[in-house]
Short mmCIF file of C-alpha atoms and ligand atoms in Angstrom, two decimals:
data_model
loop_
_atom_site.label_atom_id
_atom_site.label_comp_id
_atom_site.label_asym_id
_atom_site.label_seq_id
_atom_site.Cartn_x
_atom_site.Cartn_y
_atom_site.Cartn_z
CA MET U 1 -9.17 -26.53 -20.79
CA PHE U 2 -8.92 -29.03 -23.69
CA SER U 3 -10.03 -26.34 -26.18
CA GLY U 4 -7.17 -24.11 -25.00
CA ILE U 5 -4.45 -26.70 -25.70
CA ALA U 6 -5.89 -28.34 -28.85
CA GLY U 7 -3.50 -26.57 -31.26
CA ARG U 8 -0.36 -27.73 -29.44
CA TYR U 9 -1.73 -31.04 -28.13
CA ASP U 10 -0.10 -33.36 -30.70
CA LEU U 11 3.29 -31.65 -30.52
CA LEU U 12 3.30 -31.85 -26.72
CA ASN U 13 2.26 -35.50 -26.71
CA HIS U 14 5.22 -36.40 -28.88
CA VAL U 15 7.71 -34.12 -27.07
CA LEU U 16 6.70 -35.09 -23.52
CA SER U 17 6.55 -38.82 -24.26
CA LEU U 18 9.71 -38.71 -26.42
CA ASN U 19 7.51 -40.03 -29.26
CA ILE U 20 6.75 -43.22 -27.32
CA ASP U 21 3.02 -42.41 -27.46
CA LYS U 22 3.06 -43.52 -31.12
CA SER U 23 4.09 -47.05 -30.19
CA TRP U 24 1.37 -47.18 -27.50
CA ARG U 25 -1.26 -46.27 -30.11
CA ARG U 26 0.11 -48.96 -32.44
CA ARG U 27 -0.32 -51.43 -29.58
CA VAL U 28 -4.01 -50.50 -29.37
CA ARG U 29 -4.37 -51.23 -33.08
CA SER U 30 -2.62 -54.58 -32.84
CA GLU U 31 -4.90 -55.66 -29.96
CA LEU U 32 -7.96 -54.91 -32.11
CA GLN U 33 -6.49 -56.37 -35.32
CA ALA U 34 -9.16 -59.08 -35.73
CA VAL U 35 -12.02 -56.58 -35.37
CA LEU U 36 -10.34 -54.05 -37.64
CA ALA U 37 -9.91 -56.65 -40.38
CA ASP U 38 -13.67 -57.27 -40.51
CA PRO U 39 -15.37 -55.08 -43.17
CA ASN U 40 -18.68 -55.32 -41.30
CA ALA U 41 -17.24 -54.18 -37.99
CA VAL U 42 -17.56 -50.67 -36.52
CA VAL U 43 -15.06 -49.37 -33.95
CA LEU U 44 -15.59 -46.27 -31.81
CA ASP U 45 -12.68 -44.20 -30.46
CA VAL U 46 -14.01 -42.35 -27.39
CA ALA U 47 -12.38 -39.11 -26.14
CA CYS U 48 -10.55 -39.22 -29.45
CA GLY U 49 -9.07 -35.71 -29.11
CA THR U 50 -7.13 -34.81 -32.25
CA GLY U 51 -7.72 -38.32 -33.59
CA ASP U 52 -4.30 -40.01 -33.40
CA VAL U 53 -5.79 -43.31 -32.16
CA SER U 54 -8.66 -43.10 -34.68
CA LEU U 55 -6.11 -42.62 -37.49
CA GLU U 56 -3.98 -45.48 -36.23
CA LEU U 57 -7.06 -47.76 -36.09
CA ARG U 58 -8.07 -46.73 -39.60
CA ARG U 59 -4.64 -47.61 -41.06
CA ASP U 60 -5.17 -50.63 -43.36
CA ALA U 61 -8.48 -51.37 -41.60
CA ALA U 62 -11.45 -52.89 -43.38
CA ALA U 63 -13.71 -51.88 -40.47
CA THR U 64 -15.38 -48.50 -40.11
CA VAL U 65 -13.78 -46.25 -37.48
CA ILE U 66 -15.70 -43.42 -35.79
CA GLY U 67 -14.24 -40.91 -33.33
CA THR U 68 -16.07 -39.01 -30.61
CA ASP U 69 -15.09 -36.27 -28.16
CA PHE U 70 -16.87 -33.40 -26.40
CA CYS U 71 -14.27 -30.78 -27.36
CA ARG U 72 -14.99 -29.18 -30.73
CA PRO U 73 -11.52 -27.62 -31.31
CA MET U 74 -9.98 -31.09 -30.84
CA LEU U 75 -12.50 -32.59 -33.29
CA ILE U 76 -11.81 -29.89 -35.90
CA ILE U 77 -8.11 -30.85 -35.88
CA ALA U 78 -9.02 -34.56 -35.99
CA GLN U 79 -11.25 -33.93 -38.99
CA GLU U 80 -8.51 -32.02 -40.86
CA LYS U 81 -5.97 -34.79 -40.14
CA SER U 82 -8.25 -37.56 -41.40
CA ARG U 83 -9.19 -35.62 -44.56
CA GLY U 84 -12.74 -36.86 -44.25
CA SER U 85 -11.88 -40.57 -43.98
CA ILE U 86 -13.19 -40.80 -40.40
CA PRO U 87 -16.57 -39.51 -39.19
CA TYR U 88 -16.30 -37.57 -35.92
CA VAL U 89 -19.20 -37.04 -33.54
CA GLU U 90 -19.34 -34.45 -30.76
CA ALA U 91 -20.55 -36.23 -27.62
CA ASP U 92 -19.98 -36.56 -23.90
CA ALA U 93 -18.39 -39.91 -23.07
CA MET U 94 -20.61 -40.12 -19.98
CA LYS U 95 -23.72 -40.02 -22.16
CA LEU U 96 -22.83 -41.26 -25.63
CA SER U 97 -25.25 -40.49 -28.45
CA PHE U 98 -25.25 -44.09 -29.72
CA ALA U 99 -27.72 -46.93 -29.25
CA ASP U 100 -27.01 -49.91 -27.01
CA ASN U 101 -24.95 -52.75 -28.57
CA THR U 102 -23.68 -50.73 -31.56
CA PHE U 103 -19.90 -51.27 -31.73
CA ASP U 104 -17.65 -54.28 -32.25
CA GLY U 105 -14.81 -52.48 -30.51
CA VAL U 106 -14.38 -49.36 -28.38
CA THR U 107 -11.12 -47.61 -27.51
CA ILE U 108 -10.47 -44.84 -25.02
CA ALA U 109 -6.93 -43.47 -24.85
CA PHE U 110 -5.89 -41.04 -22.11
CA GLY U 111 -9.57 -40.24 -21.72
CA LEU U 112 -10.99 -42.41 -18.94
CA ARG U 113 -9.00 -40.56 -16.25
CA ASN U 114 -10.74 -37.32 -17.25
CA LEU U 115 -14.26 -38.63 -16.74
CA ALA U 116 -16.03 -37.45 -13.61
CA ASP U 117 -16.95 -41.01 -12.62
CA HIS U 118 -14.67 -43.79 -13.92
CA ALA U 119 -17.03 -46.64 -13.03
CA ALA U 120 -20.03 -44.94 -14.67
CA GLY U 121 -17.83 -44.17 -17.69
CA LEU U 122 -16.93 -47.86 -18.04
CA ARG U 123 -20.61 -48.82 -17.83
CA GLU U 124 -21.45 -46.30 -20.56
CA LEU U 125 -18.69 -47.71 -22.81
CA LYS U 126 -20.05 -51.20 -22.16
CA ARG U 127 -23.57 -50.10 -23.05
CA VAL U 128 -22.59 -49.19 -26.64
CA ILE U 129 -20.47 -52.34 -27.24
CA LYS U 130 -22.11 -55.39 -28.83
CA PRO U 131 -22.00 -58.67 -26.90
CA GLY U 132 -18.68 -60.24 -27.88
CA GLY U 133 -17.18 -56.81 -28.61
CA ARG U 134 -13.96 -55.54 -27.07
CA LEU U 135 -12.94 -52.57 -24.97
CA CYS U 136 -9.37 -51.25 -25.04
CA VAL U 137 -8.32 -48.64 -22.46
CA LEU U 138 -4.94 -46.93 -22.89
CA GLU U 139 -3.95 -44.77 -19.94
CA CYS U 140 -0.95 -43.20 -18.25
CA SER U 141 0.10 -45.06 -15.15
CA ASN U 142 2.52 -44.89 -12.27
CA PRO U 143 5.60 -47.09 -12.63
CA SER U 144 6.45 -49.31 -9.67
CA ILE U 145 10.12 -50.07 -10.48
CA PRO U 146 12.18 -48.70 -7.55
CA GLY U 147 14.39 -45.80 -8.67
CA PHE U 148 12.68 -45.38 -12.02
CA SER U 149 9.43 -44.60 -10.25
CA GLN U 150 11.01 -41.66 -8.37
CA VAL U 151 12.73 -40.29 -11.49
CA PHE U 152 9.48 -40.56 -13.45
CA LYS U 153 7.53 -38.82 -10.66
CA LEU U 154 9.99 -35.93 -10.71
CA TYR U 155 9.77 -35.68 -14.50
CA PHE U 156 5.97 -35.91 -14.53
CA GLU U 157 5.35 -33.47 -11.70
CA THR U 158 7.98 -30.83 -12.41
CA VAL U 159 9.29 -31.04 -16.00
CA VAL U 160 5.94 -31.85 -17.70
CA PRO U 161 4.04 -28.84 -16.26
CA ARG U 162 6.91 -26.50 -17.18
CA ILE U 163 7.41 -27.68 -20.78
CA GLY U 164 3.66 -28.20 -21.25
CA GLY U 165 2.93 -24.74 -19.88
CA LEU U 166 5.60 -23.08 -22.04
CA ILE U 167 4.55 -24.71 -25.31
CA SER U 168 0.76 -24.74 -24.82
CA GLY U 169 0.43 -21.53 -22.83
CA SER U 170 -1.59 -23.44 -20.20
CA ARG U 171 0.44 -24.53 -17.22
CA ARG U 172 -2.84 -25.46 -15.55
CA ALA U 173 -3.57 -28.15 -18.16
CA TYR U 174 -0.16 -29.76 -17.67
CA THR U 175 -0.39 -29.58 -13.87
CA TYR U 176 -3.83 -31.18 -14.13
CA LEU U 177 -2.28 -34.10 -16.10
CA PRO U 178 -0.02 -35.56 -13.34
CA ASP U 179 -2.69 -34.72 -10.79
CA ARG U 180 -5.35 -36.74 -12.67
CA VAL U 181 -2.94 -39.64 -13.27
CA SER U 182 -2.00 -39.78 -9.57
CA ARG U 183 -5.71 -40.04 -8.67
CA PHE U 184 -6.46 -42.64 -11.35
CA PRO U 185 -6.87 -46.26 -10.17
CA ASP U 186 -3.75 -48.37 -10.50
CA LYS U 187 -3.60 -51.18 -13.06
CA LYS U 188 -5.04 -53.97 -10.88
CA ILE U 189 -7.82 -51.79 -9.51
CA LEU U 190 -8.79 -50.64 -13.01
CA ALA U 191 -8.91 -54.30 -14.13
CA ALA U 192 -11.21 -55.06 -11.18
CA MET U 193 -13.38 -52.06 -12.07
CA MET U 194 -13.74 -53.35 -15.62
CA GLU U 195 -14.88 -56.73 -14.26
CA GLU U 196 -17.27 -54.92 -11.93
CA ALA U 197 -18.67 -53.03 -14.93
CA GLY U 198 -19.41 -56.39 -16.56
CA PHE U 199 -16.41 -57.07 -18.80
CA ALA U 200 -14.97 -60.58 -19.03
CA GLU U 201 -11.50 -61.83 -20.03
CA VAL U 202 -10.02 -58.68 -18.53
CA ARG U 203 -6.25 -58.41 -18.79
CA PHE U 204 -3.70 -55.64 -18.86
CA GLN U 205 -0.21 -54.95 -20.15
CA SER U 206 2.25 -52.55 -18.59
CA LEU U 207 3.93 -50.36 -21.20
CA THR U 208 7.31 -48.59 -21.08
CA GLY U 209 8.27 -49.48 -17.53
CA GLY U 210 4.71 -49.02 -16.27
CA THR U 211 4.36 -45.38 -17.37
CA ALA U 212 1.30 -46.45 -19.37
CA ALA U 213 -1.03 -49.43 -19.37
CA LEU U 214 -3.33 -51.09 -21.84
CA HIS U 215 -6.43 -52.79 -20.39
CA LEU U 216 -8.58 -55.12 -22.46
CA GLY U 217 -11.95 -56.66 -21.82
CA THR U 218 -14.81 -58.36 -23.65
CA LYS U 219 -18.50 -57.68 -23.22
CA THR U 220 -20.29 -60.98 -22.85
CA ILE U 221 -23.93 -59.90 -22.36
C1 SAM A 301 -5.61 -36.38 -23.06
S1 SAM A 301 -6.77 -36.19 -24.37
C2 SAM A 301 -6.66 -37.74 -25.24
C3 SAM A 301 -6.96 -37.61 -26.70
C4 SAM A 301 -6.69 -38.83 -27.56
N1 SAM A 301 -7.51 -39.96 -27.18
C5 SAM A 301 -5.26 -39.22 -27.62
O1 SAM A 301 -4.97 -40.42 -27.59
O2 SAM A 301 -4.40 -38.36 -27.72
C6 SAM A 301 -8.27 -36.34 -23.51
C7 SAM A 301 -9.47 -36.09 -24.38
O3 SAM A 301 -10.62 -36.47 -23.62
C8 SAM A 301 -11.66 -35.59 -23.96
N2 SAM A 301 -12.67 -35.68 -22.91
C9 SAM A 301 -12.51 -35.44 -21.59
N3 SAM A 301 -13.67 -35.64 -20.95
C10 SAM A 301 -14.58 -36.00 -21.87
C11 SAM A 301 -15.95 -36.34 -21.83
N4 SAM A 301 -16.63 -36.33 -20.69
N5 SAM A 301 -16.56 -36.67 -22.98
C12 SAM A 301 -15.89 -36.68 -24.16
N6 SAM A 301 -14.59 -36.36 -24.27
C13 SAM A 301 -13.94 -36.02 -23.13
C14 SAM A 301 -10.98 -34.23 -24.08
O4 SAM A 301 -11.75 -33.32 -24.82
C15 SAM A 301 -9.68 -34.62 -24.76
O5 SAM A 301 -9.77 -34.51 -26.15
#
């Protein structure tokens, strides 16, 4: 499914989010600023897709940034966009091809919801983070503001599949999107799941009226 939409993925992200996705990715970078400023640090962007988060992390960074995804057509686009400045590795996020305690920071943007088992996915992300390293999860979310929540639901469940289907040629992929988001744990539950997976100092920020959320945690041991 991801291979089929790779060519139109970036365009649709910007159209469907009214370009707001760019500010969410900048927020990820600002949360990892200290790690990114360290020339000895290595940051992994999991489920990197076409690499927009990887590129954002790499901007002005002293740290090394690596992207990983299991979808080759997405990675080919990511590679072209980074013009070789970012190494990309084809791997399943549920079974990453990296040793334990490798990364100073790990990001996963709009990726965790796609994993077959969210809790096992979080444990796998934790496995590759060094003690003291940080995890940053950016995900779509369901707003809870009365009124706005209903309007957003209508937009997400009817307009998104239509526009997404028309532009990408895969209505299925853009019906799958609201479906996955509706099944994804809400912000507080995801924070609890991160604690359960062994992350400390877990906190989250609601973005753009709660349509997205950024969760942060630190691996202690
Ligand atoms: C919605 S896209 C997000 C891409 C990118 N992170 C972004 O911010 O635009 C989801 C990505 O997750 C990847 N993905 C889904 N399941 C995966 C898995 N088990 N292992 C690795 N990548 C996966 C897909 O190939 C796709 O590129």
